[in-house]
mmCIF file of C-alpha atoms in Angstrom:
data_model
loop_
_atom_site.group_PDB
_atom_site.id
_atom_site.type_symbol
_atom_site.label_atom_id
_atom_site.label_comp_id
_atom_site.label_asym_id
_atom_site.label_seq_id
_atom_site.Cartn_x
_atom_site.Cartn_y
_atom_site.Cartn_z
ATOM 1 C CA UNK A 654 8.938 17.642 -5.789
ATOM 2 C CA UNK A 655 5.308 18.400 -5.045
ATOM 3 C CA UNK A 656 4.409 17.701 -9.201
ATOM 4 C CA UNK A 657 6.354 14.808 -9.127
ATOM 5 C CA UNK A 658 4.119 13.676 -6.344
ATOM 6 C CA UNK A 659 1.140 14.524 -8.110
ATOM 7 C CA UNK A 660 1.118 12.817 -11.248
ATOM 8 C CA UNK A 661 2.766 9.742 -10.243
ATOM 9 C CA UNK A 662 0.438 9.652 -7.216
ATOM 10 C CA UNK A 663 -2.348 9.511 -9.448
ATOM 11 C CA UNK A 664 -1.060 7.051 -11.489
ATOM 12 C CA UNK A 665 0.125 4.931 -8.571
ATOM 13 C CA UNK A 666 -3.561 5.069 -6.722
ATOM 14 C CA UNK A 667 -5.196 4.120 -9.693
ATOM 15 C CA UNK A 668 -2.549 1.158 -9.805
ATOM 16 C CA UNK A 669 -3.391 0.257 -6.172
ATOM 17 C CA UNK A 670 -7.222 0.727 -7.132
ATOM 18 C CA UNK A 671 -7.117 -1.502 -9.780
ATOM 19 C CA UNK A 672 -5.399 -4.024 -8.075
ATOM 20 C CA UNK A 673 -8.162 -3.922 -5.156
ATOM 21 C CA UNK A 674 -10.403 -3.672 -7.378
ATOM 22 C CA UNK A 675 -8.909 -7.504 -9.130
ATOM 23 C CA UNK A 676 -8.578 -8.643 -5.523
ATOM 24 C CA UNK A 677 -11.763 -7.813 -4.148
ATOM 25 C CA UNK A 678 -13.580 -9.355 -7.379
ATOM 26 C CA UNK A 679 -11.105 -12.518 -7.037
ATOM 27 C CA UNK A 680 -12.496 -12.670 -3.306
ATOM 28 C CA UNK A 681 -16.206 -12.065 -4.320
ATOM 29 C CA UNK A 682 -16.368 -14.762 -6.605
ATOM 30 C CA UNK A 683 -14.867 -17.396 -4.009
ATOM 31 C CA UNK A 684 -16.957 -15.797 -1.362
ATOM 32 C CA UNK A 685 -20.342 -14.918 -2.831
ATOM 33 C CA UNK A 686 -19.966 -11.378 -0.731
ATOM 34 C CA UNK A 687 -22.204 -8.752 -2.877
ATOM 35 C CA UNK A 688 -20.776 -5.997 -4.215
ATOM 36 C CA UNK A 689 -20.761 -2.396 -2.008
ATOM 37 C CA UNK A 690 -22.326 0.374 -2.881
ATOM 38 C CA UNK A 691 -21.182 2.206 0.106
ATOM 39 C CA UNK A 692 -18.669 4.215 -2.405
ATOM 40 C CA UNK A 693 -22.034 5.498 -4.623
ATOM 41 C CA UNK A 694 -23.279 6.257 -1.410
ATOM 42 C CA UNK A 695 -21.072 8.626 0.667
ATOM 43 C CA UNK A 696 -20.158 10.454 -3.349
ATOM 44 C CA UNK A 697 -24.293 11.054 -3.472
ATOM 45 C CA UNK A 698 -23.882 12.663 -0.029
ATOM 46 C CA UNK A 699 -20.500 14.690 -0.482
ATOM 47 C CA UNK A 700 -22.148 16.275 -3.937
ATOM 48 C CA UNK A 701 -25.617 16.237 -3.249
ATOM 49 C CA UNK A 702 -26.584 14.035 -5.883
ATOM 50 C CA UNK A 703 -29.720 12.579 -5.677
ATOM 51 C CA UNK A 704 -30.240 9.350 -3.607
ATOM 52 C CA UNK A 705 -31.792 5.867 -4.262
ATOM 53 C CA UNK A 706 -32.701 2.868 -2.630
ATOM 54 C CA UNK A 707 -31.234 -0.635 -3.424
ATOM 55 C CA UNK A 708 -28.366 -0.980 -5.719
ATOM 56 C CA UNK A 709 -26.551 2.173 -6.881
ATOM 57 C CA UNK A 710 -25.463 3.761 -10.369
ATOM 58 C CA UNK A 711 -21.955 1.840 -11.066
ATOM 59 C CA UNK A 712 -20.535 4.927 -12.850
ATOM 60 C CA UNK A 713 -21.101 6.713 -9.336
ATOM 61 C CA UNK A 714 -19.528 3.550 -7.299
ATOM 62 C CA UNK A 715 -16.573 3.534 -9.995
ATOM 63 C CA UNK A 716 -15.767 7.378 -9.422
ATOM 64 C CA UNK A 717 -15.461 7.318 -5.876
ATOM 65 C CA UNK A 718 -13.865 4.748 -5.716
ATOM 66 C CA UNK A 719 -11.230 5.217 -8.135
ATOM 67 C CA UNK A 720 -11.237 8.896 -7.508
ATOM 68 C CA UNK A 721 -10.161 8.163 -3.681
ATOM 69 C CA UNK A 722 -7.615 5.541 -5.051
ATOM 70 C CA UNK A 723 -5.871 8.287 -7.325
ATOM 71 C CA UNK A 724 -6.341 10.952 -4.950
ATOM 72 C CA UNK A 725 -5.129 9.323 -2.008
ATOM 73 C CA UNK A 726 -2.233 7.930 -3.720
ATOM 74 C CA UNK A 727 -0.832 11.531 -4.093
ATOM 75 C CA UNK A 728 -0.281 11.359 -0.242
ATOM 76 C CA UNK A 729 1.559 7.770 -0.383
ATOM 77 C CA UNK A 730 3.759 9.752 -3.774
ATOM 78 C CA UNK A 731 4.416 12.465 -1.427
ATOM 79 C CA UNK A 732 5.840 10.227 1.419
ATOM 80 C CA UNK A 733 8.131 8.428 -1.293
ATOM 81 C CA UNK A 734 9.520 11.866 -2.725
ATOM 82 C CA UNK A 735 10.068 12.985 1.371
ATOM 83 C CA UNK A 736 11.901 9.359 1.600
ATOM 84 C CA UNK A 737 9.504 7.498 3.521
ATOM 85 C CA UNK A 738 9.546 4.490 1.498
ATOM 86 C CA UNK A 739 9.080 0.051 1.404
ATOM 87 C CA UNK A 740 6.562 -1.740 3.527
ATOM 88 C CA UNK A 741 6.813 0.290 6.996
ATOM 89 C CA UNK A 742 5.876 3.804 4.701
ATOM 90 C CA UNK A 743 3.192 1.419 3.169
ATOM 91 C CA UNK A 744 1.822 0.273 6.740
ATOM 92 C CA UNK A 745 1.213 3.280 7.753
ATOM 93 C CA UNK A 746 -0.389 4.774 4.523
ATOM 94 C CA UNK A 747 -2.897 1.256 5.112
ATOM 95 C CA UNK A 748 -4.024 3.193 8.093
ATOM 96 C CA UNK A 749 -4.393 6.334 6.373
ATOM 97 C CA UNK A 750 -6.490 4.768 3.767
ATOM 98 C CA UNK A 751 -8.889 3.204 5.970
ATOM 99 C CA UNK A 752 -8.877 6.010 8.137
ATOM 100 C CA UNK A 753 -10.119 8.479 5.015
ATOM 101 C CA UNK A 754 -12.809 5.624 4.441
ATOM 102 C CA UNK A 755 -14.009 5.925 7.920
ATOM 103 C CA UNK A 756 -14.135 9.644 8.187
ATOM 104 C CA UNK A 757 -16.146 9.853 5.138
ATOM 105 C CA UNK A 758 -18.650 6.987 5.304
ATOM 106 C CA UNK A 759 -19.135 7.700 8.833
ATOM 107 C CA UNK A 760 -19.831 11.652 8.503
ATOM 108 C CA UNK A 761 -21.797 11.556 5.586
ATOM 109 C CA UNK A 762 -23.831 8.566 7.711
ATOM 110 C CA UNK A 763 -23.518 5.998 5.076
ATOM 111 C CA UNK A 764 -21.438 3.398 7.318
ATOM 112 C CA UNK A 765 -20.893 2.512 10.929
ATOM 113 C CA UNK A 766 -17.758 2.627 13.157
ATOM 114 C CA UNK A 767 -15.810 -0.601 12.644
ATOM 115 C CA UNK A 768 -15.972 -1.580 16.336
ATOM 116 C CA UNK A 769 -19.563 -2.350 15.061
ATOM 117 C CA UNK A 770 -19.122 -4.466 12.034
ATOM 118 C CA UNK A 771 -18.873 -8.295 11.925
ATOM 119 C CA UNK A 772 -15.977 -9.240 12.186
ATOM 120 C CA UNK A 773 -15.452 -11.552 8.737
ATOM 121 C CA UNK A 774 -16.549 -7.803 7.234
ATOM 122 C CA UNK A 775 -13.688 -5.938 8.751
ATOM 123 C CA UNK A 776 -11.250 -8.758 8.261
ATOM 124 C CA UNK A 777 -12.203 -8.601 4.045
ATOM 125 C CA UNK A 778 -12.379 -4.793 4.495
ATOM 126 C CA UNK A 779 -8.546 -4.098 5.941
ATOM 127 C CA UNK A 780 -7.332 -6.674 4.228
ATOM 128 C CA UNK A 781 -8.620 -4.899 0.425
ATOM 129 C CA UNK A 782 -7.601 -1.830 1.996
ATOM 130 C CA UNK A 783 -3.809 -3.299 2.893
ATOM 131 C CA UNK A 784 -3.369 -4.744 -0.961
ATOM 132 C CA UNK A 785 -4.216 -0.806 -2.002
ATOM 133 C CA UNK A 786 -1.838 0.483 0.239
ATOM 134 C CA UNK A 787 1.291 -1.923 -0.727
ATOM 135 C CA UNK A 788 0.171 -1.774 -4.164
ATOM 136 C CA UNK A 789 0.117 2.451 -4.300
ATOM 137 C CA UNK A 790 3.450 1.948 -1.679
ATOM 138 C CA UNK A 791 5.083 -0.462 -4.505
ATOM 139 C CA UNK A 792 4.562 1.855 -7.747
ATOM 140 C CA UNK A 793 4.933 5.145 -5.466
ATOM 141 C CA UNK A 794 8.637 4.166 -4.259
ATOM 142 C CA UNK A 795 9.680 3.049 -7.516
ATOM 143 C CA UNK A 796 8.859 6.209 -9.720
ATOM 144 C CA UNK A 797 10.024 7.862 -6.535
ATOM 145 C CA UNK A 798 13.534 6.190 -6.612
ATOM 146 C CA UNK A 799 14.024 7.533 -10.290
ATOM 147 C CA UNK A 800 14.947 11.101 -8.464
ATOM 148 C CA UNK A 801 17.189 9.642 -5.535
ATOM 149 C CA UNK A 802 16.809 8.810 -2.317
ATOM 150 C CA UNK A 803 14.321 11.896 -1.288
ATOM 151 C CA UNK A 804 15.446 14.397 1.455
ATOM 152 C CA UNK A 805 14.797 12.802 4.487
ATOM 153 C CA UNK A 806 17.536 9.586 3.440
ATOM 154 C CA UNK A 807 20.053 12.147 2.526
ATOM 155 C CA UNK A 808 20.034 13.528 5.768
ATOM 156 C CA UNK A 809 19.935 10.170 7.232
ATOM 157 C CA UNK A 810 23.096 9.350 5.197
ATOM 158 C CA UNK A 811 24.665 12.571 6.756
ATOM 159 C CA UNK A 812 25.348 10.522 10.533
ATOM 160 C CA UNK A 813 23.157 6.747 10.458
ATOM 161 C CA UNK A 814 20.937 6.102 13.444
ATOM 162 C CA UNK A 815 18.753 8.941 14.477
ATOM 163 C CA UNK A 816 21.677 11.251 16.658
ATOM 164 C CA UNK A 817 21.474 14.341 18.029
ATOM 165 C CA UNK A 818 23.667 17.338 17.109
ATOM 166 C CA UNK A 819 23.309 16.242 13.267
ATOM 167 C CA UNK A 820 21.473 19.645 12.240
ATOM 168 C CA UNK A 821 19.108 19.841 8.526
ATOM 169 C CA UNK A 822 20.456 19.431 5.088
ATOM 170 C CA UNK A 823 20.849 22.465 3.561
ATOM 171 C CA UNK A 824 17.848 24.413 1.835
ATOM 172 C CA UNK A 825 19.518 23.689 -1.620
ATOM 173 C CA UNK A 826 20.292 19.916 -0.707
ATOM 174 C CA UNK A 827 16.737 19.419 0.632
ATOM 175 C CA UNK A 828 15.014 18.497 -2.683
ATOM 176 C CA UNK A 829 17.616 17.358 -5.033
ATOM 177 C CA UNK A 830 16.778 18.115 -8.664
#
């Protein structure tokens, strides 16, 4: 299960990256927002790379950001192979995703909390975040459905409705092929 999950979480963040990616350009062009080099920024400070003022290196604003697309979706993949699956499973992976964000641009001291933001700003920011998250959810469920419904929807199919006295799938049963 856990190589499935990595290679088509890779190739289902980098699907939800690229489709951010279209979005947020889409949005940028209607908008006249600049471009954010907050990505460039927080990968300087995680690797030590040297720092610079004003715009930064678009190779560097490319990797982080597509490297925390692909890496990232390996957690969505993983949720899909366990059976957490459609647009509830893709909900709560939004919130992962801008979760990560925050922990990182806030610890390396390259953003603020969003309590502190303008409000248009967050707005633009979750709602990017949500079209990565549905997008990764989309491609993550279907290359996920190719193995069967996952373990925890064959032990749902055991008893429906969440009931007590309905004990684990067995070991062998857990993870299908």
């Amino acid at each position: 299960m856990m190589k499935r999950a990595l290679w088509q979480g890779l190739i289902a963040g980098t699907a939800g990256g690229v489709v951010m990616t279209v979005g947020e350009k889409l949005e940028q062009a209607v908008t006249g927002r600049p471009d954010s080099h907050v990505p460039a920024r927080v990968l300087q400070r995680l690797t030590g790379l040297p720092e610079r003022p004003g715009k930064q290196p678009l190779a560097v604003n490319r990797a982080m950001h597509f490297g925390q697309a692909a890496l990232l979706g390996v957690l969505r993949s993983v949720m899909a192979q366990a059976g957490l699956r459609g647009p509830v499973a893709s909900a709560k992976f939004a919130v992962v995703r801008l979760t990560n964000d925050q922990i990182l641009e806030n610890a390396t001291g390259v953003g603020a909390p969003p309590a502190t933001w303008p409000r248009g700003e967050l707005v633009v920011d979750v709602l990017h975040k949500a079209v990565y998250a549905f997008t990764t959810g989309a491609v993550a469920d279907a290359l996920a459905a190719r193995g069967g419904p996952g373990p925890g929807r064959r032990h749902a199919a055991l008893r429906p409705g969440r009931r007590s006295g309905v004990g684990p799938l067995p070991r062998s049963a857990a993870h299908g092929r």
